[in-house]
Short mmCIF file of C-alpha atoms in Angstrom, two decimals:
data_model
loop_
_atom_site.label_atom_id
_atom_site.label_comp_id
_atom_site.label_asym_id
_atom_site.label_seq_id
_atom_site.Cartn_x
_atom_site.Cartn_y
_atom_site.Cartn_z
CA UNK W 1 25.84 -20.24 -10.08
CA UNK W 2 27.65 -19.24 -12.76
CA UNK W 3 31.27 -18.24 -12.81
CA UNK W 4 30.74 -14.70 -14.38
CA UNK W 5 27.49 -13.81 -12.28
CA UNK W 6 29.30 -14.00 -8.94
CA UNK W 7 30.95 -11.00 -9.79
CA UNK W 8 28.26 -8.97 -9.76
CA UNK W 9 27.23 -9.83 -6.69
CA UNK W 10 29.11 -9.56 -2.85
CA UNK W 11 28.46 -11.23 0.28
CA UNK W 12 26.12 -9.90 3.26
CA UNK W 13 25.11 -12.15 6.28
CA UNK W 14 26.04 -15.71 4.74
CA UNK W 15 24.21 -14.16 1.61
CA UNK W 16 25.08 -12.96 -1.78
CA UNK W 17 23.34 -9.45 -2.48
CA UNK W 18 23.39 -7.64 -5.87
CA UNK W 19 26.96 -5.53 -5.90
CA UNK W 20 26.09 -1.36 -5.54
CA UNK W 21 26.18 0.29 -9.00
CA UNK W 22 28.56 3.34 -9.50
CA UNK W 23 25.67 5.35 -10.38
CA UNK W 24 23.06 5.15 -7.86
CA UNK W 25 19.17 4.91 -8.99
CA UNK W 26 15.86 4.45 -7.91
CA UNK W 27 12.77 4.42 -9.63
CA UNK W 28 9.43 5.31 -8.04
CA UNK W 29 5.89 4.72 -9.10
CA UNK W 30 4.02 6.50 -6.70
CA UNK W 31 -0.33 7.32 -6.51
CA UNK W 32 -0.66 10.04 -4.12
CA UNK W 33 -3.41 10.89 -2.02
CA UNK W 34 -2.73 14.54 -0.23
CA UNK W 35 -5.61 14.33 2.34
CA UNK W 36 -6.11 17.55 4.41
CA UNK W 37 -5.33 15.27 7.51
CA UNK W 38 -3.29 12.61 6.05
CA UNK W 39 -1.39 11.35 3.61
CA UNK W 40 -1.38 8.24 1.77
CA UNK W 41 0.96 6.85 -1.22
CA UNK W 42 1.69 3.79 -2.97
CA UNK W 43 5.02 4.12 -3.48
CA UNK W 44 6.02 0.64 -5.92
CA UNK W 45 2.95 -0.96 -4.59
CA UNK W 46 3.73 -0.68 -1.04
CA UNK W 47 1.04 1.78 1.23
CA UNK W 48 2.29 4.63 3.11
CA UNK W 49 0.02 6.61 5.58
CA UNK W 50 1.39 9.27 7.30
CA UNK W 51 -0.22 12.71 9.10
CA UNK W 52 -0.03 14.93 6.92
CA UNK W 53 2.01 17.83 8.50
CA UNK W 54 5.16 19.21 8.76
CA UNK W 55 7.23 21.65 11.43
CA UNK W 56 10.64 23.56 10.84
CA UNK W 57 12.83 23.05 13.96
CA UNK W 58 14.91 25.43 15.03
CA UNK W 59 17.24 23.64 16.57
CA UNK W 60 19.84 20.56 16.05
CA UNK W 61 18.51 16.74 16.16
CA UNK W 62 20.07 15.34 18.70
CA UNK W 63 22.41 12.04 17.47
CA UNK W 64 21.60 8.65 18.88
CA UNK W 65 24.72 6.42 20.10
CA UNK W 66 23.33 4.20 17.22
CA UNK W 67 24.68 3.06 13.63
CA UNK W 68 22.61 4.81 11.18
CA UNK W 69 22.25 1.60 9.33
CA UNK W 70 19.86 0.21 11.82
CA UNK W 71 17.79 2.97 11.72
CA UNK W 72 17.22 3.31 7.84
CA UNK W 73 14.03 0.47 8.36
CA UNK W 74 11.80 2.74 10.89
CA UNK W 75 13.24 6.19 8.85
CA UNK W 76 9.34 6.68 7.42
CA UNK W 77 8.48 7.18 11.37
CA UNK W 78 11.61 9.76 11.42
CA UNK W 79 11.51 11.45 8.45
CA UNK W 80 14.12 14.51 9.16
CA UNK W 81 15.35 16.10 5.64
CA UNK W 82 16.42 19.51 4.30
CA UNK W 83 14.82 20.09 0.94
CA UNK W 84 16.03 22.29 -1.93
CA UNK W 85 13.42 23.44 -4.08
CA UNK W 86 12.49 26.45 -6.03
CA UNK W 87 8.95 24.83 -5.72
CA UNK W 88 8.36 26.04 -2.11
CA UNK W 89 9.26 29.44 -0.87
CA UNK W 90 11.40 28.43 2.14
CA UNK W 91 14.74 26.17 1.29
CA UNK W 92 15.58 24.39 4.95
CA UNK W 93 15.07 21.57 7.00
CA UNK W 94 11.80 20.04 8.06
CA UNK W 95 10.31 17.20 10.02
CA UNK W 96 7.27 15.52 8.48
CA UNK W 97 4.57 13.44 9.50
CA UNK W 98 4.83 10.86 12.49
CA UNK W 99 7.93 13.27 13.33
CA UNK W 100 6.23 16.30 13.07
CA UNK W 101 3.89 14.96 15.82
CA UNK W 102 6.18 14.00 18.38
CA UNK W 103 8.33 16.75 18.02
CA UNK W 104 8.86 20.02 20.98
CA UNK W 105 7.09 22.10 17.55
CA UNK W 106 3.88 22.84 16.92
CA UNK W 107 2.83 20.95 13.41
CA UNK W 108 1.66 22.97 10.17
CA UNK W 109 -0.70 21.48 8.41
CA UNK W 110 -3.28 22.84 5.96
CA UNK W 111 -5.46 26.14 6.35
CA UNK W 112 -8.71 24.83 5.68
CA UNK W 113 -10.24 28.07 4.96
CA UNK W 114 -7.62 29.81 2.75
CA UNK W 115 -5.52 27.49 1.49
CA UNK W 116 -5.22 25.78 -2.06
CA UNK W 117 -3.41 22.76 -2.45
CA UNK W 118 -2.18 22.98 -5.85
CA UNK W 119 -1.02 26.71 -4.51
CA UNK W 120 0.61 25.45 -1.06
CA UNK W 121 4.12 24.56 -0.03
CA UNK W 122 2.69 21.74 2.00
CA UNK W 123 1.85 18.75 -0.53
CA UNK W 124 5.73 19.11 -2.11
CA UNK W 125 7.41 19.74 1.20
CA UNK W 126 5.58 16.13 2.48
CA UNK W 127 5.63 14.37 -1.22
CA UNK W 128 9.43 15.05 -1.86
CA UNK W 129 10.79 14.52 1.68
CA UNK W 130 8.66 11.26 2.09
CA UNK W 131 9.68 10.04 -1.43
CA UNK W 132 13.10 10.70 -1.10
CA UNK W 133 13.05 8.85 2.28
CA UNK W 134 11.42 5.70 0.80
CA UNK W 135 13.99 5.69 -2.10
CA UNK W 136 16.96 5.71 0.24
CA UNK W 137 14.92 2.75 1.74
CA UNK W 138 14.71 0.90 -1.07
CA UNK W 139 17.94 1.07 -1.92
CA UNK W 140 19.24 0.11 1.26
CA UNK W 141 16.70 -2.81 1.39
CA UNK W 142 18.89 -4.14 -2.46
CA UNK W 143 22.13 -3.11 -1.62
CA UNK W 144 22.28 -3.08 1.92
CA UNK W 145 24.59 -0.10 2.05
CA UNK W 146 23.30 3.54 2.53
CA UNK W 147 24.11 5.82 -0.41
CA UNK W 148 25.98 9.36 -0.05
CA UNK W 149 23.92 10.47 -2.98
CA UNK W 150 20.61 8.99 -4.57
CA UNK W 151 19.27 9.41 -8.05
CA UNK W 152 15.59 9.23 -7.91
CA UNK W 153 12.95 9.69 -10.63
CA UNK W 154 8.79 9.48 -10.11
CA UNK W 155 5.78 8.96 -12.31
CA UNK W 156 3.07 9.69 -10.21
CA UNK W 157 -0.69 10.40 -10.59
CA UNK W 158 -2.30 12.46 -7.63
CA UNK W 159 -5.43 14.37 -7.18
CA UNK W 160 -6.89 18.21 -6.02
CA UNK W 161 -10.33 18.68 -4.46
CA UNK W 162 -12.43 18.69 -7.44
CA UNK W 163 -13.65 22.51 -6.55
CA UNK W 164 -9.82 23.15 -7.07
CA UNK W 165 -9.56 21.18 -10.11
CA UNK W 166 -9.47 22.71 -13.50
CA UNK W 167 -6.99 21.88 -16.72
CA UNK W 168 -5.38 25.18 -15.36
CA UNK W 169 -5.15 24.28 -11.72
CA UNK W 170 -4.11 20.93 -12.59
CA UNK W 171 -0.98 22.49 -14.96
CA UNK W 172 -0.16 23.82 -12.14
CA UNK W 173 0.46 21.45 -9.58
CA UNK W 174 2.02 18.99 -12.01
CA UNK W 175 4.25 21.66 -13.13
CA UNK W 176 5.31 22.48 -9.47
CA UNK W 177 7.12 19.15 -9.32
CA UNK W 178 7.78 18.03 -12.87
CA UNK W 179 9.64 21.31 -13.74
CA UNK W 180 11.62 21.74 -11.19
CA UNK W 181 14.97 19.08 -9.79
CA UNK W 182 14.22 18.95 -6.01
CA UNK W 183 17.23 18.45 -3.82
CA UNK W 184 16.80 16.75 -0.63
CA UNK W 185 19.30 15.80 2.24
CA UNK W 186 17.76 12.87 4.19
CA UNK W 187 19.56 12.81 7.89
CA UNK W 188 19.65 9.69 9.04
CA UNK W 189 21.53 10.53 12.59
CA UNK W 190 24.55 11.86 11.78
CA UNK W 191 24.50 10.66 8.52
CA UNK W 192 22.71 12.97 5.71
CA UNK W 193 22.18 11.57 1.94
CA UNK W 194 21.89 13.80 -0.92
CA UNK W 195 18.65 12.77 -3.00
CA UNK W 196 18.02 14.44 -6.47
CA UNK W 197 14.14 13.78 -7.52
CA UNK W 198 13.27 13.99 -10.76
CA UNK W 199 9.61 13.81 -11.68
CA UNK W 200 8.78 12.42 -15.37
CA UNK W 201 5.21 12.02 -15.02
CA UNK W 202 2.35 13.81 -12.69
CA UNK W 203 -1.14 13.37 -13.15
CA UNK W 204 -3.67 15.52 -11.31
CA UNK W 205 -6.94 14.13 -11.59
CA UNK W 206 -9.90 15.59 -9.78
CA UNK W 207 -10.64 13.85 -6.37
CA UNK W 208 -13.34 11.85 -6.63
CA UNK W 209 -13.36 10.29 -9.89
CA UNK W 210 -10.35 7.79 -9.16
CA UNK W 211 -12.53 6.13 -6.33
CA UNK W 212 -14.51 4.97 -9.41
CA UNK W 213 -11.53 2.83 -10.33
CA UNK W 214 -11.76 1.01 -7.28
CA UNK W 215 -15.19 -0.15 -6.67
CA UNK W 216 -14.90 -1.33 -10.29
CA UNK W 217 -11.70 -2.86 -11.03
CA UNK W 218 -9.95 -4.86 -8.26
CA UNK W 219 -6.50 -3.79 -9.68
CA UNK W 220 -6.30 -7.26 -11.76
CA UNK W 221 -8.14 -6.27 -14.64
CA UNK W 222 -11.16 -7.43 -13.09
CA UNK W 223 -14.40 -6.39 -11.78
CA UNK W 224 -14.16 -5.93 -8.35
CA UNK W 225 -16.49 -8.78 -5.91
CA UNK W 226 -15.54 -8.21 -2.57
CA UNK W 227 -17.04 -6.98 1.14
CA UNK W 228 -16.87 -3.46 0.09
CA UNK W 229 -20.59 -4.23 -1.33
CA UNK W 230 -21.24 -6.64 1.51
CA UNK W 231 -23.65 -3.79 4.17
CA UNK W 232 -25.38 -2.93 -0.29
CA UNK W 233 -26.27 -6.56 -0.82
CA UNK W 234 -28.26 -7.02 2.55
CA UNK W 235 -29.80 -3.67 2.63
CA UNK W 236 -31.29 -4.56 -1.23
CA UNK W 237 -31.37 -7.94 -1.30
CA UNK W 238 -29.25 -8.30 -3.99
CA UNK W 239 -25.49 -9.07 -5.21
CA UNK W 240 -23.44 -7.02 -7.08
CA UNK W 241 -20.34 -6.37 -8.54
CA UNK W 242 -17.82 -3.42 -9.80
CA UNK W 243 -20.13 -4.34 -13.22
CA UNK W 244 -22.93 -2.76 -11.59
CA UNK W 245 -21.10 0.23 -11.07
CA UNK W 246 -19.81 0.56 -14.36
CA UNK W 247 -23.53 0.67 -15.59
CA UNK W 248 -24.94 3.23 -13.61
CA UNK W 249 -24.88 7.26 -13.22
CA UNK W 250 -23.28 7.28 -9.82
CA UNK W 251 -23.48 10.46 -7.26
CA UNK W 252 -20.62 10.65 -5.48
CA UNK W 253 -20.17 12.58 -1.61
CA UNK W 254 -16.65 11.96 -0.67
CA UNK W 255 -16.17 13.49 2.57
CA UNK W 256 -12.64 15.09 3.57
CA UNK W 257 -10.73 16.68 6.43
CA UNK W 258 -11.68 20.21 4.63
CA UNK W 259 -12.99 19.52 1.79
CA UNK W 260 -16.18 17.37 0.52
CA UNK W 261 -16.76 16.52 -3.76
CA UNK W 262 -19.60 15.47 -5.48
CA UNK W 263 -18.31 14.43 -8.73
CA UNK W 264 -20.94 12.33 -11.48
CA UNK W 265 -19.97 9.78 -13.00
CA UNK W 266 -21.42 7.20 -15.76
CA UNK W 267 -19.16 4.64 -16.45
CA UNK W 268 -15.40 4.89 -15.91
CA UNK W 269 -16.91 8.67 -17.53
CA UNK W 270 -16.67 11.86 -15.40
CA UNK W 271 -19.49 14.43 -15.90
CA UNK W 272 -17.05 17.43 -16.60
CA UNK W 273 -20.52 19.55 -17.18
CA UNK W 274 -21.06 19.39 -13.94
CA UNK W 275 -18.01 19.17 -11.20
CA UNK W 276 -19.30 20.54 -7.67
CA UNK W 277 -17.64 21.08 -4.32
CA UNK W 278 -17.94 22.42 -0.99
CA UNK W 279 -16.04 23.56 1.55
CA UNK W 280 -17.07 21.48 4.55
CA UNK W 281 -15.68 18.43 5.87
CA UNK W 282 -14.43 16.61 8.99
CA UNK W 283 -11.97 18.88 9.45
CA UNK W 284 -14.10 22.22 9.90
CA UNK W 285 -16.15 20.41 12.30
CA UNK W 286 -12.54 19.26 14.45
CA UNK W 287 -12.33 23.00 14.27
CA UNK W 288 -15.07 24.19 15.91
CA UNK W 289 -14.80 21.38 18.56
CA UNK W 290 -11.51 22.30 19.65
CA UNK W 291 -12.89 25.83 20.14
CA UNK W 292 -15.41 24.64 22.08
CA UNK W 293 -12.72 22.05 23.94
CA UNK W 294 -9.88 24.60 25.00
CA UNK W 295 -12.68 26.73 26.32
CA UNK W 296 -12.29 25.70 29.29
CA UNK W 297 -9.60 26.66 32.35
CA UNK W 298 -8.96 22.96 32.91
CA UNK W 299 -7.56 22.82 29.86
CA UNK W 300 -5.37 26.32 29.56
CA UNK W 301 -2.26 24.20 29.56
CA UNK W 302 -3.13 22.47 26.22
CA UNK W 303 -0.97 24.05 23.94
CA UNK W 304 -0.62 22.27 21.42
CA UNK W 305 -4.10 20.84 19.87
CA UNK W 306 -3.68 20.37 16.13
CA UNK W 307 -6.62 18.69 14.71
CA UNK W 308 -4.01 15.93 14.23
CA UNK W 309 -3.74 15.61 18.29
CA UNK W 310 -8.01 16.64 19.02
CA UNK W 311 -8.21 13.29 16.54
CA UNK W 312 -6.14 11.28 18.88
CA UNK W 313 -8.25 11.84 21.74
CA UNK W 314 -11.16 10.59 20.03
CA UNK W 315 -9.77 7.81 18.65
CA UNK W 316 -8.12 6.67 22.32
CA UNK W 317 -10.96 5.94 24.80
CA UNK W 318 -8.58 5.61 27.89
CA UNK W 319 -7.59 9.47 27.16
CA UNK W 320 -7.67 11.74 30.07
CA UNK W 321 -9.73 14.19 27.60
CA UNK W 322 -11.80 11.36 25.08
CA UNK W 323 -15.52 12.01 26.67
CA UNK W 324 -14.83 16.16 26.77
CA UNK W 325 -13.31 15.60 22.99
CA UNK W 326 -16.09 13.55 21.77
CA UNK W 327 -19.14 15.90 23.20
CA UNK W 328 -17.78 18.88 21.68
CA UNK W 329 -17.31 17.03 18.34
CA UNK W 330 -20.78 15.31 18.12
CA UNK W 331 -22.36 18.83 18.12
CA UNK W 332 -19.72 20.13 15.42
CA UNK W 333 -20.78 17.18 13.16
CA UNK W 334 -23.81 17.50 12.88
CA UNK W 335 -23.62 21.00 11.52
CA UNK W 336 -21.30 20.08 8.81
CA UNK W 337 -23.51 17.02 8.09
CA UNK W 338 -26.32 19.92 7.65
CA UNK W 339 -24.16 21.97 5.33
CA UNK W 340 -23.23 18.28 2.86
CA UNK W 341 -26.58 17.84 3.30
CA UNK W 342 -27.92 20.85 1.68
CA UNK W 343 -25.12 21.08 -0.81
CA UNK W 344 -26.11 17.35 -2.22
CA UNK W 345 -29.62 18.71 -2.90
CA UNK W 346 -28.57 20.96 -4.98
CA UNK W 347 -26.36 18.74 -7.04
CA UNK W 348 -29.47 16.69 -7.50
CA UNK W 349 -31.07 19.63 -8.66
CA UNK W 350 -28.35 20.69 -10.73
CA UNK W 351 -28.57 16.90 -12.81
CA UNK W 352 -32.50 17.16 -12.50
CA UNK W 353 -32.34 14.12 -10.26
CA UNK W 354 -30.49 12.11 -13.04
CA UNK W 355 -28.80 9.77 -10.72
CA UNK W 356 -29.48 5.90 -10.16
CA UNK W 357 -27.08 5.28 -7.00
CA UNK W 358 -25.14 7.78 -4.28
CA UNK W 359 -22.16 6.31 -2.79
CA UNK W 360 -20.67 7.79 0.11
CA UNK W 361 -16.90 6.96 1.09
CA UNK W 362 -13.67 8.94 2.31
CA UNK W 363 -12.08 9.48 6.03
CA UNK W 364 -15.17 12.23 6.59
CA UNK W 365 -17.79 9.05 6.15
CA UNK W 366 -15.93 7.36 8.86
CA UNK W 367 -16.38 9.88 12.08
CA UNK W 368 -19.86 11.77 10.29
CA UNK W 369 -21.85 8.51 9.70
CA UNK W 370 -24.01 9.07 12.63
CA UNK W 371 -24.82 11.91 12.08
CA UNK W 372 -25.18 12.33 7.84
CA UNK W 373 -26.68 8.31 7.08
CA UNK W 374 -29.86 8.62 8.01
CA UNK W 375 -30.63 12.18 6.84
CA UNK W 376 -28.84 10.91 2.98
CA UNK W 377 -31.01 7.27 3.47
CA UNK W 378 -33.96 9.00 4.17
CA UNK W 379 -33.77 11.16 1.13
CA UNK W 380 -32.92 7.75 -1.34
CA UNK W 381 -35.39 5.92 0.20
CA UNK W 382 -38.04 9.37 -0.81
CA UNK W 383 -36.29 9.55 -4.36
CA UNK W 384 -36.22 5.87 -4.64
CA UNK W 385 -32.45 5.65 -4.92
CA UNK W 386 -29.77 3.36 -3.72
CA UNK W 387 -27.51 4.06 -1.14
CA UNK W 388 -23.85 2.11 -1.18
CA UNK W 389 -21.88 3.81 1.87
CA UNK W 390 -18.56 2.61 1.64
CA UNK W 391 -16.97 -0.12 5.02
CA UNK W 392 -15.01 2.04 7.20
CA UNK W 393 -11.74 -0.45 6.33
CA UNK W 394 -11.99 1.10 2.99
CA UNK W 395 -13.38 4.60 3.09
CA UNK W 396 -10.23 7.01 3.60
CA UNK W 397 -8.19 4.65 1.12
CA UNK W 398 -10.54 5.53 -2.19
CA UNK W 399 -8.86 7.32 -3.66
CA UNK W 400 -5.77 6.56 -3.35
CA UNK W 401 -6.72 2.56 -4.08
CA UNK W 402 -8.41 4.53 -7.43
CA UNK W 403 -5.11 6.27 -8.29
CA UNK W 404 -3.17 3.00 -7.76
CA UNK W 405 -5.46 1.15 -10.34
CA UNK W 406 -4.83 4.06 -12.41
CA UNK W 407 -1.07 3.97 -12.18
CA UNK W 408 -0.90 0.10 -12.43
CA UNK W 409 -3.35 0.16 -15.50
CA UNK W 410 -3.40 3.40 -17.59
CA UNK W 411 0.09 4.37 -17.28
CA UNK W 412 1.21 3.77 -20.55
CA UNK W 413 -1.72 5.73 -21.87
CA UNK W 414 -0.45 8.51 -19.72
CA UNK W 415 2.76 8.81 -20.70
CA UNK W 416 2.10 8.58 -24.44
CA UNK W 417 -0.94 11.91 -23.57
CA UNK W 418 2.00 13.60 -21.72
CA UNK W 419 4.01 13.08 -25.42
#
């Protein structure tokens, strides 16, 4: 090694590491997926999931008898900040995600029925506190020191429900994080960080349309040829390719927590003369099943039961409460599989039938299948149309795999439209 490089660098474990800067920076390149249940980023390439919730505790953390070094690589499972914004209406400290969830506080996540997102506190409470935690990662992970403040600026490219999304709505959102500096303390123990996030760059496309981008393009600037058409290929007897997506007029029913779209798209093209939405999704029908579950003396002690939680018991057959959580979901499903149902007839109505192949994907598609595939096969089968319904190992990640082929790809382009 050269002479005048090894001052640059200083010695960590028997290794030499790049030397801090005076100036500390990170920069993030983030696609951001604000699910109604959870959340999922690429933050520089790497995937994040987290619930998508937040609480405000009252009290103080307790400290651990720990250095807070150790506990900067599990921080995304702790995420404890304060966050200064004039984006939100409440300045203070919050717990998010995995956090959230374990905490003594019951979670907040979003109000299905009233809610919007590009109008909620929620999606830049969760986006800034987890961004600002991964950047102190990062930096740690170079420089192997923790930072007592943290520069940090993001080009990102997200998405709204496309019932939400308009040029207007869109403005909005985007301007909700680009025009404002948001101030976050991350407290790691009893050591707190001082991140400023700037955002250059936000993109708000509809929800939806990204997904496009990812049965196409495998993210190499080629078409995609993978499993994710395996279940197509045996049900038609034929192979295909992100190719054959590019040349068709594709249907789309991505099903949500709250929220399910029907975008059309030809091409990488999205049919902005027709953009349709509904307001039914997993999440409704978690709703009604917890009703239905806490109604029940047994259960009176439940306090607790976000649709975060009702999910868990499902999910964990050795549960105390699985088979009483299950029966009162399967009943709840199948109503909202009624309602996407109806609404997708009158999409095809609305494009007088104009569509050559419906694909079905998002976490909804997952825990509704049963119910909603053979009422949606049926109806292909009648209207001789093909049916792709997306593996379960890639459903709930559409659209955020769609916004990373975006951000990897197109962004560039984006920041020379933003000029």
């Amino acid at each position: 090694m050269k002479k005048e490089k090894i001052t640059i660098l200083h010695k960590i474990g028997g290794r030499l590491m790049p030397k801090a800067p005076k100036t500390k920076k990170v920069h993030l390149l983030v696609a951001n997926d604000n699910g109604n249940s959870e959340q999922a980023l690429y933050v520089n390439g790497e995937l994040i999931r987290q619930p998508n919730v937040y609480v405000r505790p009252t009290k103080k953390d307790f400290f651990r008898d720990i250095d807070a070094a150790k506990l900067v690589p599990t921080l995304l499972e702790e995420i404890n900040v304060t966050i200064s914004s004039k984006a939100i209406r409440r300045n203070r400290q919050y717990y998010i995600g995995k956090k959230a969830i374990k905490s003594e506080y019951t979670p907040k996540n979003m109000d299905l029925k009233i809610e919007k997102k590009y109008s909620s506190d929620l999606p830049i409470i969760n986006t800034t506190g987890t961004l600002a935690v991964k950047a102190v990662q990062i930096y740690f992970e170079q420089y192997k020191e923790i930072p007592k403040e943290l520069e940090v600026t993001v080009d990102m490219v997200t998405a709204l429900p496309v019932k939400q999304w308009s040029p207007e709505n869109s403005s909005t959102f985007s301007k909700r994080f680009t025009e404002n500096q948001h101030i976050i303390t991350v407290h790691i123990n009893n050591v707190d960080v001082l991140v400023k996030l700037d955002f250059e760059l936000v993109k708000v496309a509809p929800e939806g349309s990204p997904s496009l981008f990812a049965l196409i393009d495998d993210g190499n600037g080629n078409y995609r040829n993978d499993d994710i058409f395996e279940d197509f290929n045996k049900l038609y007897g034929k192979k295909i390719d992100g190719q054959y997506i590019e040349t068709k007029t594709v249907g789309h029913i991505d099903i949500g927590d709250g929220t399910t779209d029907f975008p059309i798209t030809k091409g990488f093209n999205l049919e902005d003369s027709f953009v349709h939405g509904c307001n039914h999704g997993v999440g409704h029908a978690i709703d009604q099943a917890i009703a239905e579950f806490l109604n029940d003396d047994k259960k009176a002690v439940l306090t607790k039961v976000t649709r975060q939680k009702f999910s868990e018991y499902i999910k964990d057959e050795t549960n105390q409460y699985h088979q009483d959580a299950v029966e009162s979901l399967e009943a709840a499903l199948e109503n909202e599989a009624d309602f996407i149902y109806d609404e997708f007839i009158k999409v095809l109505s609305a494009v007088d039938n104009e569509i050559d192949l419906v694909v079905v994907y998002g976490g909804g598609s997952i825990v509704m299948k049963e119910q909603f595939y053979p009422l949606l096969k049926e109806l292909c089968d009648n209207l001789n149309k093909k049916l792709l319904w997306i593996p379960e190992k890639y459903a709930a990640l559409m659209n955020v795999d769609g916004l990373k082929v975006i951000l990897d790809t197109m962004l560039d382009d984006l920041k020379m439209e933003k000029v």
